[in-house]
């Protein structure tokens, strides 16, 4: 009953576990964004960023502060020590910044403050809405009123970001001559329009039975009615808006551009909530997209570019298959050695009981099903059955001595119990320190070590309880019965012959080691140790293994002040180069955004990666140009050769993609260093500076000009744009030579 209870609790715990790619590790840091519309980079730094830096620096536990000031906005990133209480630190920072807001200029928006969150900083699903027969405004209405609202109702979705929208606005074109003639300023007109376009409460009417609130509904219902608003009075003359200018209703000037394979589209990034199950949320989003595809008009398409939940689900499914395959192979090998299917069942029951029971601890400790916990169970599959094999073999030996089964089970377990406990506790002594390592590495390996220790202890418990009980009541049939079976008999005899050969080889090795002088044996042992240590530098090291998701991202940043049109023109040149590569299947482009008109991102799906719905036979796919194949993209892709091609990206006319810079500006990603929705990376340190930040300062402190980069030379002249070549979970920025056939200035 105890074993049944453990299995039932383990199954219920498994069903409640969340699913993630890696353990939920929140780095100790926070990120802040402040918008100051219309202000220069110097003004943002002097009036906003510097006071915030001084306030944040007074918070306990701050390790490093990095900031960047740009036109109309500034960002600040604060890193804390690993032992810092981030909840308390975040609240203290918010309190200090709130106290500063009264001293800020009136146009400064309230700062956005958030903790670092590497997992939720990545979009869960990236897709695009496009149509060759509809205008940008029609697509925007579908995106805002249909697609976005439907996705926001999916359980686990935190927010949906859109780019490339075409929105309408009412614009007033003022006549300068009339303004000078009547002595009216634009600020006076803006104030009058703001006051006129508002509902005003005027009081309360009371009666013996009820009270009624009164208000004047002054909000303009039709845009053309703005022309009749009185904006000023001069000498008893009421001046309407129509007397001073012209009212025009049109599309607002675009602050972002989105394309997929060169065709205009509206791009979506879907982000999940903090504790949401990535697989469940991803499946819900994909189901919502499938439902939307059936509801949208036939000429409108929803094209999925990338879905991280599919990759995570595939990775965990592969680990589950590995776990099951390892368990089956372990049981098969035990059968070939024990020559008894009953002994195999008795010892093999340890595996499912120990693995399923481990999910109880995984749930109680607050872990999730991720690569580390599943890898822990896969690793210890061979260890879990060791104790049961030793106990069962000793019981069988006592049965061979003529004892009855209950007595043999009791005596055999008592005799071998101390050795089995010593083996199990030795394993615990190895893996318990792994669970308590320091730094970020320790946070990743904490669930790994705990899972292994719990599984091993459960296997020890099973080997001392269930195995002796079954051995005492379940007698083995004669061994010759199994040996006579056609296939199993041949496999058992072949295993025995192989073991006899190994025994003879081992016996000869032991005799040689005992007869050979000790100096020679010790020299051989020491030589093998030195040779193994000499191979360590050749192996290399990295934080996490490189993964192949069939997806990568390019991020481009133009010099500060570059227009959206110029940035888009450079991005189109990069698109032509990237789409000509044979490994590229789909290119989704995102140019500009609020406060980041000089930045762009290219989401690239590679051939052979995960195939989301909607990519096959896309009508907007540009045919590949004939000619010799150029080098592939970087760090992601089905073939290992693509990793080498990224390092050679500066050759054969494809130079400048992985790190040249316009005017020497260094590579970066996203808003001030981060892709849309990501944590900013590469932020400039205020003192000392970032190695890729080559701005020259004016005596007053502002950004004056851009100078050539101090990074390795990129050829005879600097290339026109900076591009960061970034794969999912692994980002690299390299400076390479440039070819004049690449990007055109």
CSV table of N, CA, C and O in Angstrom, one decimal, residues 497-542:
chain,number,residue,atom,x,y,z
A,497,UNK,N,28.6,-16.2,-23.0
A,497,UNK,CA,29.8,-16.4,-23.7
A,497,UNK,C,30.6,-15.0,-23.6
A,497,UNK,O,31.8,-15.0,-23.4
A,498,UNK,N,29.9,-13.9,-23.9
A,498,UNK,CA,30.6,-12.7,-23.8
A,498,UNK,C,31.2,-12.4,-22.4
A,498,UNK,O,32.3,-11.9,-22.3
A,499,UNK,N,30.4,-12.7,-21.4
A,499,UNK,CA,31.0,-12.5,-20.0
A,499,UNK,C,32.1,-13.4,-19.7
A,499,UNK,O,33.1,-13.0,-19.0
A,500,UNK,N,32.1,-14.6,-20.2
A,500,UNK,CA,33.3,-15.5,-20.0
A,500,UNK,C,34.5,-14.9,-20.7
A,500,UNK,O,35.6,-15.0,-20.1
A,501,UNK,N,34.4,-14.3,-21.9
A,501,UNK,CA,35.5,-13.7,-22.5
A,501,UNK,C,36.0,-12.5,-21.7
A,501,UNK,O,37.3,-12.4,-21.5
A,502,UNK,N,35.1,-11.7,-21.2
A,502,UNK,CA,35.5,-10.6,-20.3
A,502,UNK,C,36.2,-11.1,-19.1
A,502,UNK,O,37.2,-10.5,-18.6
A,503,UNK,N,35.7,-12.2,-18.5
A,503,UNK,CA,36.3,-12.7,-17.3
A,503,UNK,C,37.8,-13.1,-17.5
A,503,UNK,O,38.7,-12.8,-16.7
A,504,UNK,N,38.0,-13.8,-18.7
A,504,UNK,CA,39.3,-14.3,-19.0
A,504,UNK,C,40.3,-13.1,-19.3
A,504,UNK,O,41.4,-13.1,-18.8
A,505,UNK,N,39.7,-12.1,-20.0
A,505,UNK,CA,40.6,-10.9,-20.2
A,505,UNK,C,40.9,-10.1,-19.0
A,505,UNK,O,42.0,-9.7,-18.7
A,506,UNK,N,39.9,-10.0,-18.1
A,506,UNK,CA,40.2,-9.4,-16.8
A,506,UNK,C,41.2,-10.1,-15.9
A,506,UNK,O,42.0,-9.6,-15.3
A,507,UNK,N,41.1,-11.5,-16.0
A,507,UNK,CA,42.0,-12.3,-15.2
A,507,UNK,C,43.4,-12.1,-15.7
A,507,UNK,O,44.4,-12.0,-14.9
A,508,UNK,N,43.6,-12.1,-17.0
A,508,UNK,CA,45.0,-11.9,-17.6
A,508,UNK,C,45.5,-10.5,-17.2
A,508,UNK,O,46.7,-10.3,-16.9
A,509,UNK,N,44.6,-9.5,-17.2
A,509,UNK,CA,45.0,-8.1,-16.9
A,509,UNK,C,45.5,-8.0,-15.4
A,509,UNK,O,46.5,-7.4,-15.1
A,510,UNK,N,44.7,-8.7,-14.5
A,510,UNK,CA,45.1,-8.7,-13.1
A,510,UNK,C,46.4,-9.4,-12.9
A,510,UNK,O,47.3,-8.9,-12.1
A,511,UNK,N,46.6,-10.5,-13.5
A,511,UNK,CA,47.9,-11.2,-13.4
A,511,UNK,C,49.0,-10.4,-13.9
A,511,UNK,O,50.1,-10.4,-13.2
A,512,UNK,N,48.8,-9.7,-15.0
A,512,UNK,CA,49.9,-8.9,-15.5
A,512,UNK,C,50.2,-7.7,-14.6
A,512,UNK,O,51.4,-7.4,-14.3
A,513,UNK,N,49.2,-7.1,-14.0
A,513,UNK,CA,49.4,-6.0,-13.1
A,513,UNK,C,50.1,-6.4,-11.8
A,513,UNK,O,50.9,-5.7,-11.2
A,514,UNK,N,49.8,-7.7,-11.3
A,514,UNK,CA,50.4,-8.2,-10.1
A,514,UNK,C,51.9,-8.6,-10.3
A,514,UNK,O,52.7,-8.5,-9.4
A,515,UNK,N,52.2,-9.1,-11.5
A,515,UNK,CA,53.5,-9.6,-11.8
A,515,UNK,C,54.4,-8.5,-12.4
A,515,UNK,O,55.7,-8.7,-12.3
A,516,UNK,N,53.9,-7.5,-13.0
A,516,UNK,CA,54.7,-6.4,-13.5
A,516,UNK,C,55.2,-5.5,-12.4
A,516,UNK,O,54.5,-5.3,-11.4
A,517,UNK,N,56.4,-5.0,-12.5
A,517,UNK,CA,56.9,-4.1,-11.4
A,517,UNK,C,56.0,-2.9,-11.2
A,517,UNK,O,55.3,-2.4,-12.1
A,518,UNK,N,55.9,-2.6,-9.9
A,518,UNK,CA,54.9,-1.5,-9.5
A,518,UNK,C,55.2,-0.2,-10.2
A,518,UNK,O,54.3,0.6,-10.5
A,519,UNK,N,56.5,0.1,-10.5
A,519,UNK,CA,56.9,1.3,-11.1
A,519,UNK,C,56.2,1.5,-12.5
A,519,UNK,O,55.8,2.6,-12.8
A,520,UNK,N,56.2,0.4,-13.2
A,520,UNK,CA,55.6,0.5,-14.6
A,520,UNK,C,54.1,0.7,-14.5
A,520,UNK,O,53.6,1.6,-15.2
A,521,UNK,N,53.5,0.0,-13.6
A,521,UNK,CA,52.0,0.2,-13.4
A,521,UNK,C,51.7,1.6,-13.0
A,521,UNK,O,50.7,2.2,-13.5
A,522,UNK,N,52.4,2.1,-12.0
A,522,UNK,CA,52.2,3.5,-11.5
A,522,UNK,C,52.5,4.5,-12.6
A,522,UNK,O,51.7,5.5,-12.7
A,523,UNK,N,53.5,4.3,-13.4
A,523,UNK,CA,53.8,5.2,-14.5
A,523,UNK,C,52.7,5.2,-15.5
A,523,UNK,O,52.3,6.3,-16.0
A,524,UNK,N,52.2,4.0,-15.9
A,524,UNK,CA,51.1,4.0,-16.8
A,524,UNK,C,49.8,4.7,-16.3
A,524,UNK,O,49.2,5.5,-17.0
A,525,UNK,N,49.5,4.5,-15.0
A,525,UNK,CA,48.4,5.2,-14.4
A,525,UNK,C,48.6,6.7,-14.4
A,525,UNK,O,47.7,7.5,-14.7
A,526,UNK,N,49.8,7.1,-14.0
A,526,UNK,CA,50.0,8.6,-14.0
A,526,UNK,C,50.0,9.2,-15.4
A,526,UNK,O,49.5,10.3,-15.6
A,527,UNK,N,50.6,8.4,-16.3
A,527,UNK,CA,50.5,8.9,-17.7
A,527,UNK,C,49.1,9.1,-18.3
A,527,UNK,O,48.8,10.1,-19.0
A,528,UNK,N,48.3,8.1,-18.0
A,528,UNK,CA,46.9,8.3,-18.4
A,528,UNK,C,46.2,9.4,-17.8
A,528,UNK,O,45.4,10.1,-18.4
A,529,UNK,N,46.5,9.7,-16.5
A,529,UNK,CA,45.9,10.8,-15.8
A,529,UNK,C,46.4,12.2,-16.5
A,529,UNK,O,45.5,13.1,-16.7
A,530,UNK,N,47.7,12.3,-16.7
A,530,UNK,CA,48.2,13.5,-17.3
A,530,UNK,C,47.6,13.7,-18.7
A,530,UNK,O,47.3,14.8,-19.1
A,531,UNK,N,47.5,12.6,-19.5
A,531,UNK,CA,47.0,12.7,-20.9
A,531,UNK,C,45.5,13.2,-20.8
A,531,UNK,O,45.1,14.0,-21.6
A,532,UNK,N,44.7,12.7,-19.8
A,532,UNK,CA,43.3,13.1,-19.7
A,532,UNK,C,43.3,14.6,-19.4
A,532,UNK,O,42.4,15.3,-19.9
A,533,UNK,N,44.1,15.0,-18.4
A,533,UNK,CA,44.1,16.5,-18.1
A,533,UNK,C,44.5,17.3,-19.2
A,533,UNK,O,44.1,18.5,-19.4
A,534,UNK,N,45.5,16.8,-20.1
A,534,UNK,CA,45.9,17.6,-21.2
A,534,UNK,C,44.8,17.8,-22.2
A,534,UNK,O,44.9,18.8,-23.0
A,535,UNK,N,43.8,16.9,-22.3
A,535,UNK,CA,42.7,17.1,-23.2
A,535,UNK,C,41.7,18.1,-22.8
A,535,UNK,O,40.8,18.5,-23.6
A,536,UNK,N,41.7,18.5,-21.5
A,536,UNK,CA,40.7,19.5,-21.0
A,536,UNK,C,40.7,20.8,-21.8
A,536,UNK,O,39.6,21.3,-22.2
A,537,UNK,N,41.8,21.4,-22.1
A,537,UNK,CA,41.8,22.7,-22.9
A,537,UNK,C,41.2,22.5,-24.3
A,537,UNK,O,40.6,23.4,-24.9
A,538,UNK,N,41.3,21.3,-24.8
A,538,UNK,CA,40.7,21.0,-26.2
A,538,UNK,C,39.2,20.8,-26.2
A,538,UNK,O,38.6,21.0,-27.2
A,539,UNK,N,38.7,20.5,-25.0
A,539,UNK,CA,37.2,20.3,-24.9
A,539,UNK,C,36.5,21.6,-25.0
A,539,UNK,O,35.4,21.7,-25.7
A,540,UNK,N,36.9,22.6,-24.3
A,540,UNK,CA,36.2,23.9,-24.3
A,540,UNK,C,35.1,23.9,-23.2
A,540,UNK,O,34.8,22.9,-22.6
A,541,UNK,N,34.5,25.1,-23.0
A,541,UNK,CA,33.5,25.2,-22.0
A,541,UNK,C,32.5,26.3,-22.5
A,541,UNK,O,32.8,27.2,-23.2
A,542,UNK,N,31.3,26.2,-22.0
A,542,UNK,CA,30.2,27.1,-22.2
A,542,UNK,C,29.2,27.0,-21.1
A,542,UNK,O,29.1,26.0,-20.4
